[in-house]
Structure formats: C-alpha cells, structure tokens
CSV table of C-alpha atoms in Angstrom, one decimal:
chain,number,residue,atom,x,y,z
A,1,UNK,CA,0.0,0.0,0.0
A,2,UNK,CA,2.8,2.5,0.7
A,3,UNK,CA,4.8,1.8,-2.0
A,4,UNK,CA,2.4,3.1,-4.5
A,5,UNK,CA,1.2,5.5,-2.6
A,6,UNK,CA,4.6,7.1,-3.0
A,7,UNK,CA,5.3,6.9,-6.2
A,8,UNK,CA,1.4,8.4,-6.8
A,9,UNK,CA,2.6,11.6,-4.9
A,10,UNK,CA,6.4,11.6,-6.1
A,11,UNK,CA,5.5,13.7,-9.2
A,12,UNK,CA,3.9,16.5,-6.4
A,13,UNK,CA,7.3,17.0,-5.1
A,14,UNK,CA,9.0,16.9,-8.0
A,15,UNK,CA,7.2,20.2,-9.0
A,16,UNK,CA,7.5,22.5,-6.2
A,17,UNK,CA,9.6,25.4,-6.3
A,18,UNK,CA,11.9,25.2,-3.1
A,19,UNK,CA,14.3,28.3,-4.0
A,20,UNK,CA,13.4,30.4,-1.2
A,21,UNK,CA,13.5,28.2,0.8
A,22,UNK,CA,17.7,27.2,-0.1
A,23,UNK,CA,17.9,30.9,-0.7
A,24,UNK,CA,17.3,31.8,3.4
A,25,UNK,CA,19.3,28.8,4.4
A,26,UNK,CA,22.3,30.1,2.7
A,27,UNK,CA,21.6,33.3,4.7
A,28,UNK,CA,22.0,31.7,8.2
A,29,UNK,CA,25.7,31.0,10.0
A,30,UNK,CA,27.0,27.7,9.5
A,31,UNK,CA,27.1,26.5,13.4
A,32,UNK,CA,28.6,22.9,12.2
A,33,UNK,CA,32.1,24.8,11.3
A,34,UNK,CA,32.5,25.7,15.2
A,35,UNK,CA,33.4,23.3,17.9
A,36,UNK,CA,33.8,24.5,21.5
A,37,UNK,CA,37.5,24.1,23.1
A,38,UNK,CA,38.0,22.0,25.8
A,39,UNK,CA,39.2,25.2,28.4
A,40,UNK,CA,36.1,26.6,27.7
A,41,UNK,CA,34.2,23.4,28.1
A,42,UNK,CA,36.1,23.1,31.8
A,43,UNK,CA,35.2,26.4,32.8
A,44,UNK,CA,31.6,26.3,32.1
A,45,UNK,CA,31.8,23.7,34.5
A,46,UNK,CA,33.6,25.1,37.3
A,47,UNK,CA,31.2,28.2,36.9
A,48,UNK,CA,28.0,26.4,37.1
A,49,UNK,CA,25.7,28.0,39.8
A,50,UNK,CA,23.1,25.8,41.6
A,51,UNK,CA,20.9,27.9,44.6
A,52,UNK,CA,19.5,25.1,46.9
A,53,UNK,CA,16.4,24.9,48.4
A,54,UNK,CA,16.2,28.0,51.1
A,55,UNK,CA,14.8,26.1,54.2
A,56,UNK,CA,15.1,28.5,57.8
A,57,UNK,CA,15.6,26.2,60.9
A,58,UNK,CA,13.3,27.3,64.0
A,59,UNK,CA,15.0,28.2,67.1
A,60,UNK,CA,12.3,25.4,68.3
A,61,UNK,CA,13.9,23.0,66.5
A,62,UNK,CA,17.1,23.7,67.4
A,63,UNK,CA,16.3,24.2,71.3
A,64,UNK,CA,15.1,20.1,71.1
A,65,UNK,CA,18.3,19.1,69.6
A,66,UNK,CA,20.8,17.2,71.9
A,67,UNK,CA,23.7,19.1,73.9
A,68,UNK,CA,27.1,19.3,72.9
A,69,UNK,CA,30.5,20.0,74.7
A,70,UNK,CA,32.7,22.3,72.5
A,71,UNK,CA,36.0,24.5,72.8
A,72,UNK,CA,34.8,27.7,71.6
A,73,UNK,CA,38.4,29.5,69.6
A,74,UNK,CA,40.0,32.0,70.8
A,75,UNK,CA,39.6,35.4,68.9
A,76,UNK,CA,36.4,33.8,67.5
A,77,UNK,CA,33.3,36.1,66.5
A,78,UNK,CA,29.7,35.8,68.9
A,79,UNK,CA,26.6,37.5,68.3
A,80,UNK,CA,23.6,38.2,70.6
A,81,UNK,CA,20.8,37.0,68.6
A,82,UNK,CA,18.8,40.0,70.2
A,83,UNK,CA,20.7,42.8,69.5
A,84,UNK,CA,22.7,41.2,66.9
A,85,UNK,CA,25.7,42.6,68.8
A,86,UNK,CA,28.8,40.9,67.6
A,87,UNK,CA,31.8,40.4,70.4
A,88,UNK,CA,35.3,39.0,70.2
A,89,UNK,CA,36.3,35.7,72.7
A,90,UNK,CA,39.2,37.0,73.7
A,91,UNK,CA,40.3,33.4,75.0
A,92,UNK,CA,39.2,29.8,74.5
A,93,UNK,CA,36.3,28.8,76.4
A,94,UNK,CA,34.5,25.3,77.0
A,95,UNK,CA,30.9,25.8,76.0
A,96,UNK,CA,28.0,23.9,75.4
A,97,UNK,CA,26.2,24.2,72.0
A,98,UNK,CA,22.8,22.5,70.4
A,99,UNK,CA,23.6,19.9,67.9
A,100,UNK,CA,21.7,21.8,65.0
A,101,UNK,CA,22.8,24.9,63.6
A,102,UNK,CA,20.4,27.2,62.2
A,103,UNK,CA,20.3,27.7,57.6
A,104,UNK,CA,23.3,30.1,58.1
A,105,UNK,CA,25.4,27.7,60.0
A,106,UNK,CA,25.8,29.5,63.3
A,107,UNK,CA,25.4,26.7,66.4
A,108,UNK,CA,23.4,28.2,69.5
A,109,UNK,CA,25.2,28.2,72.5
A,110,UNK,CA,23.2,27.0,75.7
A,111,UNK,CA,23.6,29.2,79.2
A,112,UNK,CA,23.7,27.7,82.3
A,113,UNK,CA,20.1,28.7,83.1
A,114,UNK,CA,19.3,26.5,79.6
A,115,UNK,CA,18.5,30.0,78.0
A,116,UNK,CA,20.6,30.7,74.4
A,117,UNK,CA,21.9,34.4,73.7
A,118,UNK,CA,24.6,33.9,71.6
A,119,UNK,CA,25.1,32.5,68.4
A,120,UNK,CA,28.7,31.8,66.8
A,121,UNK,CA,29.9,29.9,63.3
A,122,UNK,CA,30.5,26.6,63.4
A,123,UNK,CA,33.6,26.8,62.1
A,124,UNK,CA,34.6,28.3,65.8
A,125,UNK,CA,33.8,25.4,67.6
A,126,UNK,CA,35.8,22.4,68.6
A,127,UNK,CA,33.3,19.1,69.5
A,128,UNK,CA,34.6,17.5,72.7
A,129,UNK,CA,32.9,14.3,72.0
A,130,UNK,CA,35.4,11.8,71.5
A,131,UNK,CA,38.0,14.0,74.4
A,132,UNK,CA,35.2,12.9,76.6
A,133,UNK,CA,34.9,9.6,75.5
A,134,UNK,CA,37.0,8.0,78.3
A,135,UNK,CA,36.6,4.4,78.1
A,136,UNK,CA,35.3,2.3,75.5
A,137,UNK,CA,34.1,-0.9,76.3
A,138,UNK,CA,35.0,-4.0,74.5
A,139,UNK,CA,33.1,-6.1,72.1
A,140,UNK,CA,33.4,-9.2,74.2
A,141,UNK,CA,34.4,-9.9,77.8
A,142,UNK,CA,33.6,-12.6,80.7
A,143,UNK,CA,32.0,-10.6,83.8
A,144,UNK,CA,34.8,-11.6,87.1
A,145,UNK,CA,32.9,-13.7,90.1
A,146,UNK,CA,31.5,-11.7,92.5
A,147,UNK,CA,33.5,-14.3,95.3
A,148,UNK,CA,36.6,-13.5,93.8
A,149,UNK,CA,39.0,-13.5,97.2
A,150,UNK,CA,42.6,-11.8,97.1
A,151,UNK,CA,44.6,-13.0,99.3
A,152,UNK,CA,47.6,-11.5,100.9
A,153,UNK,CA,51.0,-12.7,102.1
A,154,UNK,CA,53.5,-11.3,104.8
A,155,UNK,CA,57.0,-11.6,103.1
A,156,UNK,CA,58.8,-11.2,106.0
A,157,UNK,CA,58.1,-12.0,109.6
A,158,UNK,CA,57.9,-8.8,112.1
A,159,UNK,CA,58.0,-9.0,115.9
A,160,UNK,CA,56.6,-6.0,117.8
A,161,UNK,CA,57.7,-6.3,121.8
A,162,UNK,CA,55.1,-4.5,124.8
A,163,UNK,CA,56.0,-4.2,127.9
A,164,UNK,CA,52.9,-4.0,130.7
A,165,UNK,CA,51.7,-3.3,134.2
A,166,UNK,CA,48.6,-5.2,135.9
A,167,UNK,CA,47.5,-3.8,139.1
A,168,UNK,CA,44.3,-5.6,140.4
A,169,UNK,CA,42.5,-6.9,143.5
A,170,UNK,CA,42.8,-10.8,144.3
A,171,UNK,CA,40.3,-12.9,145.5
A,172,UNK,CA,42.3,-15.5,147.2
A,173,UNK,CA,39.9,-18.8,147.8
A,174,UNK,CA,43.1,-20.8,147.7
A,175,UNK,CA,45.2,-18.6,150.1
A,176,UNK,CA,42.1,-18.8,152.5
A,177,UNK,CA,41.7,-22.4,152.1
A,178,UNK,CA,45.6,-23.0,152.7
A,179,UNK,CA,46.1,-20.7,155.5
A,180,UNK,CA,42.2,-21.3,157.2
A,181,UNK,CA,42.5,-17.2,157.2
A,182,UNK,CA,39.1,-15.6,156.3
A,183,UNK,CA,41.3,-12.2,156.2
A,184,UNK,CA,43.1,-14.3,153.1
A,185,UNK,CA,40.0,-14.0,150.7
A,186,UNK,CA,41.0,-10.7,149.8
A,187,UNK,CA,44.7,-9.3,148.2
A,188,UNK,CA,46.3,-7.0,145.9
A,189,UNK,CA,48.2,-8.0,142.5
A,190,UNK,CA,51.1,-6.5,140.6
A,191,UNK,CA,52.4,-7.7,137.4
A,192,UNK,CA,55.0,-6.7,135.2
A,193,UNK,CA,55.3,-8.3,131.5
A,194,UNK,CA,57.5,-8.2,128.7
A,195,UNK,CA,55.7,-9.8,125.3
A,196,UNK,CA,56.5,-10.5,122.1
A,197,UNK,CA,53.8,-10.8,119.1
A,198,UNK,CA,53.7,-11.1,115.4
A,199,UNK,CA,52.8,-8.4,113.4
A,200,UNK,CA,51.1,-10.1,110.3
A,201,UNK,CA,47.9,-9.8,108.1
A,202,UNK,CA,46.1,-13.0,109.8
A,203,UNK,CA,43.5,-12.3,112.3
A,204,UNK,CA,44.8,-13.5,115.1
A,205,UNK,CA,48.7,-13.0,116.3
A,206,UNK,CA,50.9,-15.0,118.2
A,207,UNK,CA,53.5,-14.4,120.7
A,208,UNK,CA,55.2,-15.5,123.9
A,209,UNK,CA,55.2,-13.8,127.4
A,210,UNK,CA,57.4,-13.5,130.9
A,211,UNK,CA,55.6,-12.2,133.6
A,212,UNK,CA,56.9,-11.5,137.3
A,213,UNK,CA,53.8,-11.2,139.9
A,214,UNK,CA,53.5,-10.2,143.6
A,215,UNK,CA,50.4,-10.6,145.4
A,216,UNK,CA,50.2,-9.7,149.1
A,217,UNK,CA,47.2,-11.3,151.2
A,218,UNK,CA,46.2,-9.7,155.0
A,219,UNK,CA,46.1,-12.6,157.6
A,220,UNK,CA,44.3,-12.0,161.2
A,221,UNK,CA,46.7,-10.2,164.1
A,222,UNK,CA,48.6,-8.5,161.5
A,223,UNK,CA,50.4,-11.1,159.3
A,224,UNK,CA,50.5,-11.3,155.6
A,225,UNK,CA,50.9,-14.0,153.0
A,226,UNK,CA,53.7,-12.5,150.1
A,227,UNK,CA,53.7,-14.4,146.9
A,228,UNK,CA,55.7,-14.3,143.9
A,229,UNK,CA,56.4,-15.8,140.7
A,230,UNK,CA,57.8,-15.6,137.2
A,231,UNK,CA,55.7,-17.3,134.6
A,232,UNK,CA,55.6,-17.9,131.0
A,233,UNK,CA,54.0,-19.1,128.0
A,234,UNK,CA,52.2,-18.4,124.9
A,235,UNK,CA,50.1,-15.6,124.1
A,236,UNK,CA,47.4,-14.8,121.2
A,237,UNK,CA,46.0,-10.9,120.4
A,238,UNK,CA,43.0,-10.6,117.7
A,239,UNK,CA,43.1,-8.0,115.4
A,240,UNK,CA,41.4,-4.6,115.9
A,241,UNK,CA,38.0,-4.4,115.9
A,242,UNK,CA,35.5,-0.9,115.0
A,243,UNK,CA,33.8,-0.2,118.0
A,244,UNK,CA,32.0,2.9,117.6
A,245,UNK,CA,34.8,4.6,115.6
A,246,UNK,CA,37.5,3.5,118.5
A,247,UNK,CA,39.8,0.2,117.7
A,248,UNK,CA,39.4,-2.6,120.3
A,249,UNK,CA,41.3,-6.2,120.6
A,250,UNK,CA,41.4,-9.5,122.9
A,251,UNK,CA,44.3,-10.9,123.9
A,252,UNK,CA,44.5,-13.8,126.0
A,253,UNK,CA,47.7,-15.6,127.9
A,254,UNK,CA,48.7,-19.0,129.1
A,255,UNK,CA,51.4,-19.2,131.3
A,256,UNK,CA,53.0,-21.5,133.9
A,257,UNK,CA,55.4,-20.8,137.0
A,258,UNK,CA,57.7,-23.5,138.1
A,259,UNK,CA,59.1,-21.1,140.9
A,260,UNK,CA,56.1,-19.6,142.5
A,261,UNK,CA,56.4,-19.1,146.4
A,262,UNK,CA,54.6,-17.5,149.1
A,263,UNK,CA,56.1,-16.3,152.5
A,264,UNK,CA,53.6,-16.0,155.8
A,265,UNK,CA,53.7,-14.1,159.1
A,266,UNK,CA,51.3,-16.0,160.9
A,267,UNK,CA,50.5,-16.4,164.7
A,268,UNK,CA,52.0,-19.5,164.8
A,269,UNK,CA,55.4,-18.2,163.2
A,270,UNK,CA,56.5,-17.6,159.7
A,271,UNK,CA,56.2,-20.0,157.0
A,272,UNK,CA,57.9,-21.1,153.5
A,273,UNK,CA,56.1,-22.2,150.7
A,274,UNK,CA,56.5,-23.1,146.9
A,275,UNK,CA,54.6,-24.3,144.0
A,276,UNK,CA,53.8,-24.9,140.3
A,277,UNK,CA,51.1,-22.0,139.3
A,278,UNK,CA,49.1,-21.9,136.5
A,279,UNK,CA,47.9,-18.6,135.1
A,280,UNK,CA,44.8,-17.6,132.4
A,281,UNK,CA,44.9,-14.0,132.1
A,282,UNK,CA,42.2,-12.9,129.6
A,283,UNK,CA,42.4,-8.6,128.4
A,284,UNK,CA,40.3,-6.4,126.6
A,285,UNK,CA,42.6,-3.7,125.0
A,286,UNK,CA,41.9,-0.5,123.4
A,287,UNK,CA,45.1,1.1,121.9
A,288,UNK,CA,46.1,4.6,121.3
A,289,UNK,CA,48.3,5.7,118.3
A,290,UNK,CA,51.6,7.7,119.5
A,291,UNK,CA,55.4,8.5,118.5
A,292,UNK,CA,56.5,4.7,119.5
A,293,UNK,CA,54.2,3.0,118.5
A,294,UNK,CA,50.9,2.2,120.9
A,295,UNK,CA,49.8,2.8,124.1
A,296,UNK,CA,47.5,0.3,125.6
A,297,UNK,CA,44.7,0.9,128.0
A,298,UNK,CA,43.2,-2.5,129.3
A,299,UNK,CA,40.7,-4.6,131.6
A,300,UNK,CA,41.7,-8.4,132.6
A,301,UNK,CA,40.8,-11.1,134.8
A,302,UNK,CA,43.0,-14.4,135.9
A,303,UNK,CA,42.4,-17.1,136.9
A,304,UNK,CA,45.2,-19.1,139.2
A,305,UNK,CA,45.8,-22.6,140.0
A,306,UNK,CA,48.7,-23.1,142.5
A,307,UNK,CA,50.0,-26.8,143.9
A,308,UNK,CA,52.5,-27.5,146.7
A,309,UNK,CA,55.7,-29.0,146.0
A,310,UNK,CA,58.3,-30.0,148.0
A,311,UNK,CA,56.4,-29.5,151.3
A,312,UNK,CA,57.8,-30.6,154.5
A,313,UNK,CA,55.2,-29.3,156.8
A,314,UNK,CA,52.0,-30.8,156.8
A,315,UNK,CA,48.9,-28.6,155.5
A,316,UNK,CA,45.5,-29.1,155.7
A,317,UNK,CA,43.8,-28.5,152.3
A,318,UNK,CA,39.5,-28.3,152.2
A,319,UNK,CA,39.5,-27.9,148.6
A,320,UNK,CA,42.9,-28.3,146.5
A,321,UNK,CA,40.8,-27.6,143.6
A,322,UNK,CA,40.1,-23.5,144.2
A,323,UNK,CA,42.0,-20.6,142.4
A,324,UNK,CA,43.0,-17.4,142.9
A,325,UNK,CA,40.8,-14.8,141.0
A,326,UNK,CA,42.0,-11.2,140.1
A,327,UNK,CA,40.4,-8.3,138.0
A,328,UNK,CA,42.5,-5.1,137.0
A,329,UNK,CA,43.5,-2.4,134.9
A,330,UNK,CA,46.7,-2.7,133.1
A,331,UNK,CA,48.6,0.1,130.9
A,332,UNK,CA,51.2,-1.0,128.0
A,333,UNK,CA,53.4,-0.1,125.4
A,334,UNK,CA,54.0,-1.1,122.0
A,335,UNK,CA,57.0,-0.3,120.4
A,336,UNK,CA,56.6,-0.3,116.8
C-alpha cells in the first residue's frame, strides 16, 4: 500500500519550487564549522551556579536538639541573637552548643540557666565528643565472680615487743583455804610483762610472754601471805575491731610458773612455801596511736591454779581444787 502511494505523490514533489527556501538557508551561519575548546568546556563547568532549596531552621527546633560539649576559639566572633551585637572571645572557652545549627550555619550556645543568647559559626567550635569519651568498652568480655577473694601474704616475719603493768584486786579462795584465814580472801596484784607478738595480716597474732607477779594477802593479828612468781608461755592478740569509731582487741595468755612461792607471818610463826602455778589471764585492749608506736589501755581477769611442792610441813587442804581470782587495769606499750 505504501509503495504506491509514493510513487502516486512523487511527481507532487517533483514540481515544487523550493528556491526560497535554499535561498534563506544560505543566509544563516553555518554552526557545524565551530566546535567548543576544551578550556572553555572546563570552565563552564567550574562556573555552574546551583541555589538550593532556602529552608530557615526554627530556634524550636534547634532548642530540642541534643547538647554538645565544645572548645569555643579564641579570637572567634559571637553574636547576641537579640541585638545582633557581635563580640570577640578574647580566650578559649569550653561551651555547650545545640547539635543543629540554624540555615546560616551559626550553632546556639546554651547558658547555664538552659536560656541561648549567643550564636557563633560553626567553624569556631571544637566538638569534645570523643576527648570525653573516656573508656570504651570492648566487644566481648567474661564478667569476674562476685567471690573473687585476694589474698595477701607477709614476706617477712615482724616482731613487735610490749612491755605491761597489771594492778588488780585478788580474791584468794586458795590462800584462805591453805592458811584457814578468812582475812586471806582478799589481796592486791602487781604484774610486770614483757611480750612479744607477730605483726602479720592473719586475724589473730601469736607471741610469747614473761611475767613477774607479787600478790600480798592480809592474815588476822597483823600477818600477811607475800607471793611471787615468774611465769611464761604463749600468748594470742585478735586484730582490731571498729567499735563505735574506736579500735578494740582481745588478747589472751597461758602461762605456767615453776618457781612460784609464798612467805607468811602467821600467829603460829613464819612459813615457806613453793609451788607450780598456772595462770589464764584474759584482756580487753583499746590502743592509742603515739610516736613509739601504741599505748594500751586494758581490763583483765586471771584465773590461778597453784599446787605445793616440795612441802615438808603438813597442811590441811579443804579444797585443792580452788583458784585465785584477780580483776584489773593494766597500761602498756607497744613499740613499733
């Protein structure tokens, strides 16, 4: 169908005049003869101007954003967003700042009050962020037990040496029982004591003791009973304990006296005796801090157990069984 219909309508074409119509085109510039350069090609391009969108940020919007530490320059430009008043930082300063910055790129700084006044570039300010940033935690870790127990070790062993004085009251069941003296019951002790301890991390510390005693007892018509001994023997101290803001410790002492001895000025004429004693003293300590070391107020109590030995003279004994039973006051030092 198209063929012919062509070649129907060729002969139209054929005959019409299309002079003018070359005549005017011969007229026009030729624009296929030019060809831009390259330079001029480049710097169409790096002249190009592009406006963006013009969208103003609310000071709404910005008063919601999150809070920023920042080092504000120094010599940097502020302006009161009042007055419009520009002023020069004539030092740095650390500032805080809202996260968004308005369409002109000036960040809001943020008063102590949470008011804003001043507005800066954001070119002035410094983010602190990752200064503050401290610690990082890592990607993976196992927790440590919550029993987790250090323990510590002396390296070398320390003796600390006190030297004491007990002065106390006596009740003397055995030296009423031995003499038949009701007058007996009651006598005066005094006690000197030289002790070393350990001074290590354990709870309880460990020493040894020497102590010399005299005791004097009242017997009826004037006599008296005079006892002495030296004893010794182990000793243990706790540690200090908090109570009510003041330290306190135990310490408590086993000792035995092979040459215990007791002279008497009775009615009947003076007599001689010796024995093996026993001795439980048991202290309450509170301790004072001072240039030596410590001083060392105290409470205790002994207990005594005496027996006869070597006796000639024939006694009469109720009850070989009862003790002597003291309570005191004792002062020390610790020399540290």
């Amino acid at each position: 169908m198209i063929l012919p219909f062509l070649f129907l309508i060729s002969p139209l074409f054929a005959a019409t005049d299309l002079s003018a119509i070359n005549e005017l085109e011969n007229k026009l510039p030729d624009y296929t003869t030019e060809k831009q350069s390259d330079e001029e090609i480049k710097y169409q391009r790096q002249n190009r101007r592009f406006t963006p969108p013009y969208y103003i940020v609310s000071m709404e919007e910005i008063q919601k954003s999150e809070v920023q530490y920042g080092a504000l320059k120094k010599g940097s430009s502020v302006r009161n967003i009042e007055t419009n008043e520009i002023q020069k930082n004539a030092e740095m300063k650390y500032v805080k700042y809202f996260s968004v910055e308005d369409e002109k790129g000036f960040k809001y700084l943020q008063n102590k009050d949470g008011s804003v006044t001043w507005k800066v570039p954001s070119r002035f300010i410094d983010p602190l962020k990752n200064e503050l940033t401290m610690y990082v935690p890592p990607d993976k870790y196992t927790p440590a037990p919550n029993n987790l127990v250090k323990t510590v070790y002396d390296r070398k062993l320390k003796v600390v040496p006190e030297f004491s004085y007990y002065v106390g009251l006596v009740q003397g069941q055995y030296m009423k029982d031995l003499f038949e003296d009701k007058r007996a019951l009651n006598g005066t002790s005094n006690q000197y004591g030289i002790q070393l301890f350990t001074d290590w991390n354990l709870p309880i510390k460990a020493g040894v003791v020497v102590h010399y005693e005299k005791a004097s007892y009242p017997l009826q018509a004037g006599g008296n009973v005079f006892y002495s001994s030296t004893s010794f023997g182990p000793q243990l101290k706790t540690k200090d304990f908090d109570f009510f803001g003041s330290p306190l410790r135990f310490q408590t002492q086993l000792r035995i006296g092979p040459f215990a001895k007791a002279n008497a000025e009775t009615i009947y004429g003076n007599g001689s005796f010796k024995f093996n004693s026993t001795d439980l003293l048991v202290s309450m300590e509170r301790p004072f801090k001072n240039d030596w070391g410590e001083f060392v107020l105290g409470f205790y109590s002994q207990s005594q157990w005496l027996s006869i030995v070597d006796q000639k003279v024939n006694v009469n004994l109720k009850a070989s069984n009862a003790i002597n039973q003291s309570y005191g006051f004792s002062i020390s030092q610790v020399f540290q």
